[in-house]
Short mmCIF file of C-alpha atoms in Angstrom, two decimals:
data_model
loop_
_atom_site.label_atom_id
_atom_site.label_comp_id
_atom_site.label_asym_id
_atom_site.label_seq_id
_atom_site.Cartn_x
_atom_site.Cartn_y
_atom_site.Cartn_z
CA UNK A 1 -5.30 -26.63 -4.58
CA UNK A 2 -8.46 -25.24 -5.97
CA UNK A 3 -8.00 -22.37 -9.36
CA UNK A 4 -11.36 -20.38 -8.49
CA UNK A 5 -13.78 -19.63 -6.16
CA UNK A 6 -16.85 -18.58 -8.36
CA UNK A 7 -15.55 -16.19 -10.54
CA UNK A 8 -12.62 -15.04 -8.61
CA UNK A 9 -9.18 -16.65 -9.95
CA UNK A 10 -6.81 -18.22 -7.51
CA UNK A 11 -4.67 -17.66 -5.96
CA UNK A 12 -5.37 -13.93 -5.25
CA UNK A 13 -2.42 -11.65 -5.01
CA UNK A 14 -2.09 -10.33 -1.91
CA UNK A 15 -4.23 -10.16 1.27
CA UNK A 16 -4.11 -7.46 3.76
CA UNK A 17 -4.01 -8.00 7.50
CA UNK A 18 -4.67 -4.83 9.63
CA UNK A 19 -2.53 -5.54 12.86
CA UNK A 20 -3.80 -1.98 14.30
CA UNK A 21 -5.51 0.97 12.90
CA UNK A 22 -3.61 3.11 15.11
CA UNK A 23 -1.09 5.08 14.18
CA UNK A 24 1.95 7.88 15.37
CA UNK A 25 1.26 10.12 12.53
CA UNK A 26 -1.55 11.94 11.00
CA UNK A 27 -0.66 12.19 7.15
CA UNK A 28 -2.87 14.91 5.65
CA UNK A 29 -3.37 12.73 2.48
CA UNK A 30 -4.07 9.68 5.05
CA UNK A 31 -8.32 9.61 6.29
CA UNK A 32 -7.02 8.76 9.49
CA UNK A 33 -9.23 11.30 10.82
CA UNK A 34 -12.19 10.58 9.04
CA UNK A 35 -12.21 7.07 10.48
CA UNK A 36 -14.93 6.75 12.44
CA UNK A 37 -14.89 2.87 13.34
CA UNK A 38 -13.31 1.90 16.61
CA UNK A 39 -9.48 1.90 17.53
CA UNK A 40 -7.60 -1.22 18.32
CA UNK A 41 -5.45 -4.59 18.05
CA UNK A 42 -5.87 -7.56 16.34
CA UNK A 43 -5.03 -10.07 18.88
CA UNK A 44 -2.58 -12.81 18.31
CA UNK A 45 -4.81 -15.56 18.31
CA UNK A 46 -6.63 -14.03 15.48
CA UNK A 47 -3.19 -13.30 13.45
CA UNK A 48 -2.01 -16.80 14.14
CA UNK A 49 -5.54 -18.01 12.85
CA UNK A 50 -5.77 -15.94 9.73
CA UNK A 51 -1.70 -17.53 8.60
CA UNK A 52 -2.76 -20.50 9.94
CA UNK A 53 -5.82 -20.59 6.61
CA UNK A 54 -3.62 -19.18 4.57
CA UNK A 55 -0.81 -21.48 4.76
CA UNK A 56 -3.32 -24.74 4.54
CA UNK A 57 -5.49 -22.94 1.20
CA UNK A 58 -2.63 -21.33 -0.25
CA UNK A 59 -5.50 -18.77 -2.16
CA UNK A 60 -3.17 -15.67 -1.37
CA UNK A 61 0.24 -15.30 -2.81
CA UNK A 62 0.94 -12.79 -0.40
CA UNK A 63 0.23 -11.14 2.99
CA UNK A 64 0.85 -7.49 3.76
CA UNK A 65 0.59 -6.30 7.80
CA UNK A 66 -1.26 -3.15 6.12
CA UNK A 67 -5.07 -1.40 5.75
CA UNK A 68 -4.59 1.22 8.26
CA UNK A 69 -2.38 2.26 10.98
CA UNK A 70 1.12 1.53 11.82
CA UNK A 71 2.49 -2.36 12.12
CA UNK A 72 5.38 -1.33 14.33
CA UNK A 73 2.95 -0.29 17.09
CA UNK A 74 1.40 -3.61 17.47
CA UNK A 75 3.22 -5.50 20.57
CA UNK A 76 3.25 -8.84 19.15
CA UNK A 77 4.76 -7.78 15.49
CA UNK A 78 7.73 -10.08 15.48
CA UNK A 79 6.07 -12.61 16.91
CA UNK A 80 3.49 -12.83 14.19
CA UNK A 81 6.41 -12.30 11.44
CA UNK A 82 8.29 -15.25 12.59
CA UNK A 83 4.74 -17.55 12.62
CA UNK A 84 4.41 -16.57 9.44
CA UNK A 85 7.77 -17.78 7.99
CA UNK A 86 7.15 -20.60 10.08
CA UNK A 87 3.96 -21.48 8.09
CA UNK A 88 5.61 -20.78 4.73
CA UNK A 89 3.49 -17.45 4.51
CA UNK A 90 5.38 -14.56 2.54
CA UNK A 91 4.78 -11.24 4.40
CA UNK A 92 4.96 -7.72 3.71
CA UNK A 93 5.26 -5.12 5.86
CA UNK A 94 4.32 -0.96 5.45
CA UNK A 95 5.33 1.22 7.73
CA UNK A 96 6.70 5.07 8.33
CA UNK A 97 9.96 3.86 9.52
CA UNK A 98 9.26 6.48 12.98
CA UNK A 99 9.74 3.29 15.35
CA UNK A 100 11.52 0.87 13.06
CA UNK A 101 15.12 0.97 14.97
CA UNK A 102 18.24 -1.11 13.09
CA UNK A 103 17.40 -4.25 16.05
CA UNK A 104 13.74 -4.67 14.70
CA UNK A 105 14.57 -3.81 10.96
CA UNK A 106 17.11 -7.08 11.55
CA UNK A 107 14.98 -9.05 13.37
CA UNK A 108 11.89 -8.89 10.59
CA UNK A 109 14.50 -9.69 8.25
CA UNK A 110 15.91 -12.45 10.25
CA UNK A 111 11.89 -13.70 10.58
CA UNK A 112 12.32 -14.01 7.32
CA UNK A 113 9.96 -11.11 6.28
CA UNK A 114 9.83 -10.82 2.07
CA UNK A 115 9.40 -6.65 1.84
CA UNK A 116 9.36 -4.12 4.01
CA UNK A 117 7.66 -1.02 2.38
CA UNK A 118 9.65 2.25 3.91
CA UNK A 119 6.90 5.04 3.34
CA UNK A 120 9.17 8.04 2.90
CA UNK A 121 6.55 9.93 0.77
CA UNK A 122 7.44 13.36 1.73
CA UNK A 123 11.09 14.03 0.81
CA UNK A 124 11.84 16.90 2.24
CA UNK A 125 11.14 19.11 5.65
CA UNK A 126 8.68 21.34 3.98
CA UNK A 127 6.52 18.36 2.79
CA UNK A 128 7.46 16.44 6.06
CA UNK A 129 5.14 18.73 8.04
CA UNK A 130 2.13 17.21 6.05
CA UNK A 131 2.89 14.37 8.15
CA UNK A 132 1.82 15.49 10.96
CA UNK A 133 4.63 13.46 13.53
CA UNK A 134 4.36 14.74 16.77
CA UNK A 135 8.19 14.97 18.63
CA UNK A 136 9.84 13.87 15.14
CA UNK A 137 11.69 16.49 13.32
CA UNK A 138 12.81 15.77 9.19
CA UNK A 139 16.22 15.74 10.41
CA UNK A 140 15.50 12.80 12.83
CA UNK A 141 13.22 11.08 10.84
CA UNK A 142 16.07 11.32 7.62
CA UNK A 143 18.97 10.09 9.77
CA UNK A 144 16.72 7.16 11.10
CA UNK A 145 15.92 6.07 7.70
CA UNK A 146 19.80 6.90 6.04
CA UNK A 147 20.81 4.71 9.34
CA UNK A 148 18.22 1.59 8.41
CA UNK A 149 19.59 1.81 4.69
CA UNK A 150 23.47 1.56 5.56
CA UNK A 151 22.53 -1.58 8.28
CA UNK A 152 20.86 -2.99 5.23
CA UNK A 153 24.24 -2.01 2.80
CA UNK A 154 26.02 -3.35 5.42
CA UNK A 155 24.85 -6.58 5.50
CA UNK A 156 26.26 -10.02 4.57
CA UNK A 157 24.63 -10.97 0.98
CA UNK A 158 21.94 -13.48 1.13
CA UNK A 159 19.73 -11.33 3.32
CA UNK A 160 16.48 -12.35 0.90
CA UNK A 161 14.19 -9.21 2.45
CA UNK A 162 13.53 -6.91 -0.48
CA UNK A 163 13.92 -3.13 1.55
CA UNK A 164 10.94 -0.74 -0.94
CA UNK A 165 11.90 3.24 -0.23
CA UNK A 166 8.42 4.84 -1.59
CA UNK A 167 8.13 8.72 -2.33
CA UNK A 168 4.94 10.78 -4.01
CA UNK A 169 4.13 12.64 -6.23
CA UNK A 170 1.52 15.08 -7.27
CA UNK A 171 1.38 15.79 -10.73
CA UNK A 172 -0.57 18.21 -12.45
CA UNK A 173 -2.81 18.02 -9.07
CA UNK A 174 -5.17 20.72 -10.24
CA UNK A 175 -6.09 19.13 -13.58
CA UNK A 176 -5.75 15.27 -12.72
CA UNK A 177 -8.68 13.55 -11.39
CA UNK A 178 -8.75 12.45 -8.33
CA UNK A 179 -5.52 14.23 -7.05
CA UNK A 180 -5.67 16.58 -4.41
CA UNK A 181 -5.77 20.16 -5.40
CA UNK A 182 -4.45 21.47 -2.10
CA UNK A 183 -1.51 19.28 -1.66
CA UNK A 184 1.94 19.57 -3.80
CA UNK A 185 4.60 17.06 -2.81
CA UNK A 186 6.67 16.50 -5.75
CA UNK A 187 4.78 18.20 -8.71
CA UNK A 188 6.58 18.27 -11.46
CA UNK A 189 9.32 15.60 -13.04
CA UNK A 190 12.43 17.64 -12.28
CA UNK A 191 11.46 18.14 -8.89
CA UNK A 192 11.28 14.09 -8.60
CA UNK A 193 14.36 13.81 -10.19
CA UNK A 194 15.88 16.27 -7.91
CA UNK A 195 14.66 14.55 -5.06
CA UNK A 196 15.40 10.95 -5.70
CA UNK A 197 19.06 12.50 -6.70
CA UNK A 198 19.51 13.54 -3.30
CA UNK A 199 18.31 10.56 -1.57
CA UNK A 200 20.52 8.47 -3.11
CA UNK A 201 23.46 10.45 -2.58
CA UNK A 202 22.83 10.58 0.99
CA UNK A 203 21.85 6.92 1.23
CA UNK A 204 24.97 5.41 -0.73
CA UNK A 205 27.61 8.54 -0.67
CA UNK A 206 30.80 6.17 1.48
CA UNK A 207 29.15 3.06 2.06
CA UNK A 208 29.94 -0.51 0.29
CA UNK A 209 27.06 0.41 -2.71
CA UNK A 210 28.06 3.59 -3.78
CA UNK A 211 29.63 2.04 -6.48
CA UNK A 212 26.20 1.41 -7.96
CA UNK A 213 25.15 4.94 -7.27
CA UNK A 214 25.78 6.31 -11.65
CA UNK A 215 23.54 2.92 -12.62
CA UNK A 216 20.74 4.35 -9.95
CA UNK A 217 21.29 8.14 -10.89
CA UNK A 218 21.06 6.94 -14.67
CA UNK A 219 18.04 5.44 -13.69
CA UNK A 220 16.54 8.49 -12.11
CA UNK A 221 17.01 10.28 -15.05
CA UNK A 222 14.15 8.08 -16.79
CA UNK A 223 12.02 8.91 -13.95
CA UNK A 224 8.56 10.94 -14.39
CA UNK A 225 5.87 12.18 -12.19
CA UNK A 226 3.25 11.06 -14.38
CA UNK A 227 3.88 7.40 -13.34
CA UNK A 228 4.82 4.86 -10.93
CA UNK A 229 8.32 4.10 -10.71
CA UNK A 230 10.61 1.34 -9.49
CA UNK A 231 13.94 2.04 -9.49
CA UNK A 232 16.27 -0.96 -8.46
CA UNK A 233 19.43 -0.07 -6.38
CA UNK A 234 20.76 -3.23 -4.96
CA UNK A 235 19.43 -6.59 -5.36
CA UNK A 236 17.17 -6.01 -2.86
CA UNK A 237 16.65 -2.25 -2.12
CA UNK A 238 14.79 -0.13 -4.30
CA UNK A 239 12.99 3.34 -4.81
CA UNK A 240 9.24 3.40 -5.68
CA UNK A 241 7.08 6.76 -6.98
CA UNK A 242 3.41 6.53 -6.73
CA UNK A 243 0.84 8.85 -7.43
CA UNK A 244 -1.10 10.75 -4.42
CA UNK A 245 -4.92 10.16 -4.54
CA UNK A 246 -7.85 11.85 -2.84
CA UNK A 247 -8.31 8.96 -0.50
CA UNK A 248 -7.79 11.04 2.61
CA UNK A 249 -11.06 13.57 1.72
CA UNK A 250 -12.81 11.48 -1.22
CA UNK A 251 -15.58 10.29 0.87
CA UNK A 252 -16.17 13.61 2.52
CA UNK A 253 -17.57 14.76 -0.83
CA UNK A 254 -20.96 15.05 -2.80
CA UNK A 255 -20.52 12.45 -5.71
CA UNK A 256 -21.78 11.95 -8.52
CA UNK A 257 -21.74 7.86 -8.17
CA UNK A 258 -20.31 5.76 -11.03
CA UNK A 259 -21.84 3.09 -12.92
CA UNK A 260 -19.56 1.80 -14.89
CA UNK A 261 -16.15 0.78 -14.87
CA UNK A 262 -13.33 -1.62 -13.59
CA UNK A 263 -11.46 -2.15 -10.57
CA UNK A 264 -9.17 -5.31 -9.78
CA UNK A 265 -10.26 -4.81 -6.08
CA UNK A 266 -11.01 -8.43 -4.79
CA UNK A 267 -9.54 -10.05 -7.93
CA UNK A 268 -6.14 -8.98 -6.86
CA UNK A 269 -6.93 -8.05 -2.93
CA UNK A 270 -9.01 -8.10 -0.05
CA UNK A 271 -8.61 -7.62 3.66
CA UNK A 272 -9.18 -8.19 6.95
CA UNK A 273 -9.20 -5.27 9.52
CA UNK A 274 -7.78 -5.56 13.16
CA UNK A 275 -11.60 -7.02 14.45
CA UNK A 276 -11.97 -9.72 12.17
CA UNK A 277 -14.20 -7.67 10.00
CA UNK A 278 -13.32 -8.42 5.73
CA UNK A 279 -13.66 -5.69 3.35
CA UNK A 280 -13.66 -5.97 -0.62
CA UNK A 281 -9.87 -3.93 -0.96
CA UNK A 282 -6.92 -1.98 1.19
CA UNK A 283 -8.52 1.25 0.31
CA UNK A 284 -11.57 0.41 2.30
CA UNK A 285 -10.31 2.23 5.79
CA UNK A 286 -13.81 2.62 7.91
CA UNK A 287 -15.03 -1.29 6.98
CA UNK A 288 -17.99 -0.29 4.78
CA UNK A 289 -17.86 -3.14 2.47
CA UNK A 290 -17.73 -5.23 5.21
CA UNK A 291 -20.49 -8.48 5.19
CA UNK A 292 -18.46 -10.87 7.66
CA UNK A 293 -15.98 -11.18 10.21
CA UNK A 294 -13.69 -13.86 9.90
CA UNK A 295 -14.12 -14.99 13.13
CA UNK A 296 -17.03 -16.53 12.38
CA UNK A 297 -16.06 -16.89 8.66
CA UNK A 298 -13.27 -18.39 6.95
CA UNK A 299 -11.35 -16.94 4.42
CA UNK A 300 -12.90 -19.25 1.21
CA UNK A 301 -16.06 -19.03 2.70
CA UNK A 302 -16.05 -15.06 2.67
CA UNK A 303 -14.88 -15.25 -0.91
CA UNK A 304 -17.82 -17.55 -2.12
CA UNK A 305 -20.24 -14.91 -0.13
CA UNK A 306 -23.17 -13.62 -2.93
CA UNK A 307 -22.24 -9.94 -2.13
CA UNK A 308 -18.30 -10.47 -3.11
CA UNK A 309 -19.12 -12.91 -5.97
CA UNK A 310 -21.66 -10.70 -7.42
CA UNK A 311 -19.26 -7.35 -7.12
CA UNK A 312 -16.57 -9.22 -9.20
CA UNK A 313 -18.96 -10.88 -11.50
CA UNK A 314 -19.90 -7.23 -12.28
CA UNK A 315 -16.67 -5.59 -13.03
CA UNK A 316 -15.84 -8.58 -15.25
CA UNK A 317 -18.26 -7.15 -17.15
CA UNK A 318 -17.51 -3.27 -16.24
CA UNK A 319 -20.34 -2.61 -14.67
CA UNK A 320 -20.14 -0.96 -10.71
CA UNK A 321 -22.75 -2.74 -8.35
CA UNK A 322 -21.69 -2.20 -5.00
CA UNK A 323 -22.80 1.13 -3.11
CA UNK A 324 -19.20 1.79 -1.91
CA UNK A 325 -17.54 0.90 -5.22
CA UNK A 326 -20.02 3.15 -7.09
CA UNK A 327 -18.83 6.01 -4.45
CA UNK A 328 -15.10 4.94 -4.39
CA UNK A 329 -14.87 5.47 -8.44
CA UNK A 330 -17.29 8.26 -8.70
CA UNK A 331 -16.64 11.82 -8.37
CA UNK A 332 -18.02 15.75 -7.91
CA UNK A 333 -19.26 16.46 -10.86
CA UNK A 334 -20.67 14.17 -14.01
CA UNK A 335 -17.99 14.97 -16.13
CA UNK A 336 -15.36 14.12 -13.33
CA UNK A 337 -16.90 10.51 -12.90
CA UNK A 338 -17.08 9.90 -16.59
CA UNK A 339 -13.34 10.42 -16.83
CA UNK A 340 -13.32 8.74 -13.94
CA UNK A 341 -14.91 5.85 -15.12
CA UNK A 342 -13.38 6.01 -18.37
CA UNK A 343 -9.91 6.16 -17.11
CA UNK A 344 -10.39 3.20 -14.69
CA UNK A 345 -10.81 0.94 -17.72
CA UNK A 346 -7.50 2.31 -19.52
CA UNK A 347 -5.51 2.50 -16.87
CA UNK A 348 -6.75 -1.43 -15.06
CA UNK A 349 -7.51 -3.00 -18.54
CA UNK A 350 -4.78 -1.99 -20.62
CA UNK A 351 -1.81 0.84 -19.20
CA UNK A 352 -1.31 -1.14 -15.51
CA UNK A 353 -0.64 -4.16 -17.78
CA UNK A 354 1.76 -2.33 -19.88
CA UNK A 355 3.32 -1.50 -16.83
CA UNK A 356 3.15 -4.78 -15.04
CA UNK A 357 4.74 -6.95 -18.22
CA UNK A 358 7.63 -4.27 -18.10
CA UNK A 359 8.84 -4.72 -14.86
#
């Protein structure tokens, strides 16, 4: 196995295969509406194709069924799980959780699917209707996922499928760039607290875990909104915080474009959207970065490309090159982007690998 394409390490962390753009809801923190590239599904032959490369180059150490849209809606899902355990591929999957019934949650596991990413976000009704699920009240949408979490309690040990519960939060949204200022979800660290504590109660209250529940709550109690969070409740089902960004509106705005900087974006990810078409990282959701389409491309091939080798080549050295990059980390006003800019450095140079090393 080869250790670099150019000046990209191997083997990259994780690519991201866009099944379908389409999705049931219409998150108002999601730019699901601002898309403006086609609708559609990658077809099976291309799926098959894409683990196919994978599995002979091993230059991705994962693959996640996620850029936009929802993976459940794609008709051949299971299908392309289980040829991906059958090519040795590990495989993530994101999804709202709206369509994932206990028979497909079991049969992804069964497929031998590493994660499944349950994006809870919005923990209660009132930040539910951000969500925008049409037909899908909280209430249905909490005893849907309480029911998935018991199957998975349930279950015999040795189940390897790591089950990820995520929330957000929104901290300080007014003062922290690039949060939203119109959006509050869980703004303050007793409020996450306060939600996670009720979560867990309902999830483990009179099933076989809730046992473990004091070692979670305990855990909880050295959550804050100011970071990301994983918070480990069985062996293989956790709780994850995140931080909300602006990537629903960010592009909608005048910038002030950035110059300088760092982003891991195609050091640690790339991906390919339902069409074929590449694009440098996951939060690249209308395919502006895109150069190639993989069906008339292969995977090394578009990583050896003088566009992406030149983009990396100049983050190594914190500089910004790429039109979209320069708009991605820039922001409304020129003191905005140089904090911007600024804080990309901290937080990718030296906090994230604080953070990482922890875990």
């Amino acid at each position: 196995m080869i250790n670099n394409i150019g000046v990209i390490q191997l083997p990259i962390d994780r690519l991201h295969i866009e099944l379908t753009n389409i999705c049931n809801f219409s998150c108002d923190f999601c730019p699901d509406a601002a898309m403006k590239r086609p609708k559609g599904m990658m077809s099976l032959d291309m799926a098959q194709s894409i683990l196919d490369e994978v599995s002979r180059s091993r230059i991705v150490n994962l693959v996640l069924f996620h850029v936009m849209g929802e993976p459940t809606l794609h008709p051949h899902l299971l299908e392309i799980a289980e040829y991906a355990h059958s090519r040795n591929v590990q495989v993530c999957i994101t999804t709202n959780a709206s369509r994932l019934h206990e028979g497909m949650l079991t049969a992804l596991r069964q497929a031998g699917v590493r994660k499944i990413i349950i994006s809870l976000q919005t923990p209660d009704a009132e930040t539910f209707a951000m969500r925008g699920a049409k037909d899908l009240s909280f209430a249905e949408y909490a005893d849907r996922i309480t029911a998935l979490v018991h199957s998975v309690i349930e279950d015999k040990p040795g189940n390897q499928t790591e089950i990820c519960i995520c929330f957000l939060t929104s901290p300080l949204r007014r003062l922290i760039v690039p949060l939203f200022e119109e959006y509050n979800i869980i703004g303050t660290t007793s409020k996450l607290r306060e939600h996670l504590t009720g979560w867990a109660e309902r999830l483990f209250k009179g099933t076989p875990a809730e046992h473990r529940l004091p070692a979670t709550l305990k855990q909880i109690q050295r959550a804050t909104v100011f970071r990301h969070n994983q918070i480990a409740v069985t062996a293989g089902l956790s709780f994850q915080t995140r931080i909300v960004g602006d990537w629903g509106n960010h592009f909608q705005k005048r910038l002030v474009r950035a110059h300088f900087g760092y982003c891991p974006g195609l050091q640690e990810n790339f991906g390919i959207l339902w069409n074929g078409d590449y694009v440098f990282c996951c939060t690249d959701y209308d395919g502006r970065t895109s150069a190639a389409n993989y069906q008339e491309v292969p995977l090394t091939d578009y990583l050896n490309q003088d566009v992406v080798q030149q983009t990396v080549r100049g983050f190594q050295t914190l500089r910004i090159l790429h039109p979209y990059c320069q708009y991605c980390m820039g922001d409304s006003s020129n003191l905005k982007a140089i904090g911007k800019q600024l804080g990309s450095i901290f937080y990718f140079k030296c906090l994230n690998k604080v953070i990482t090393t922890r875990r």
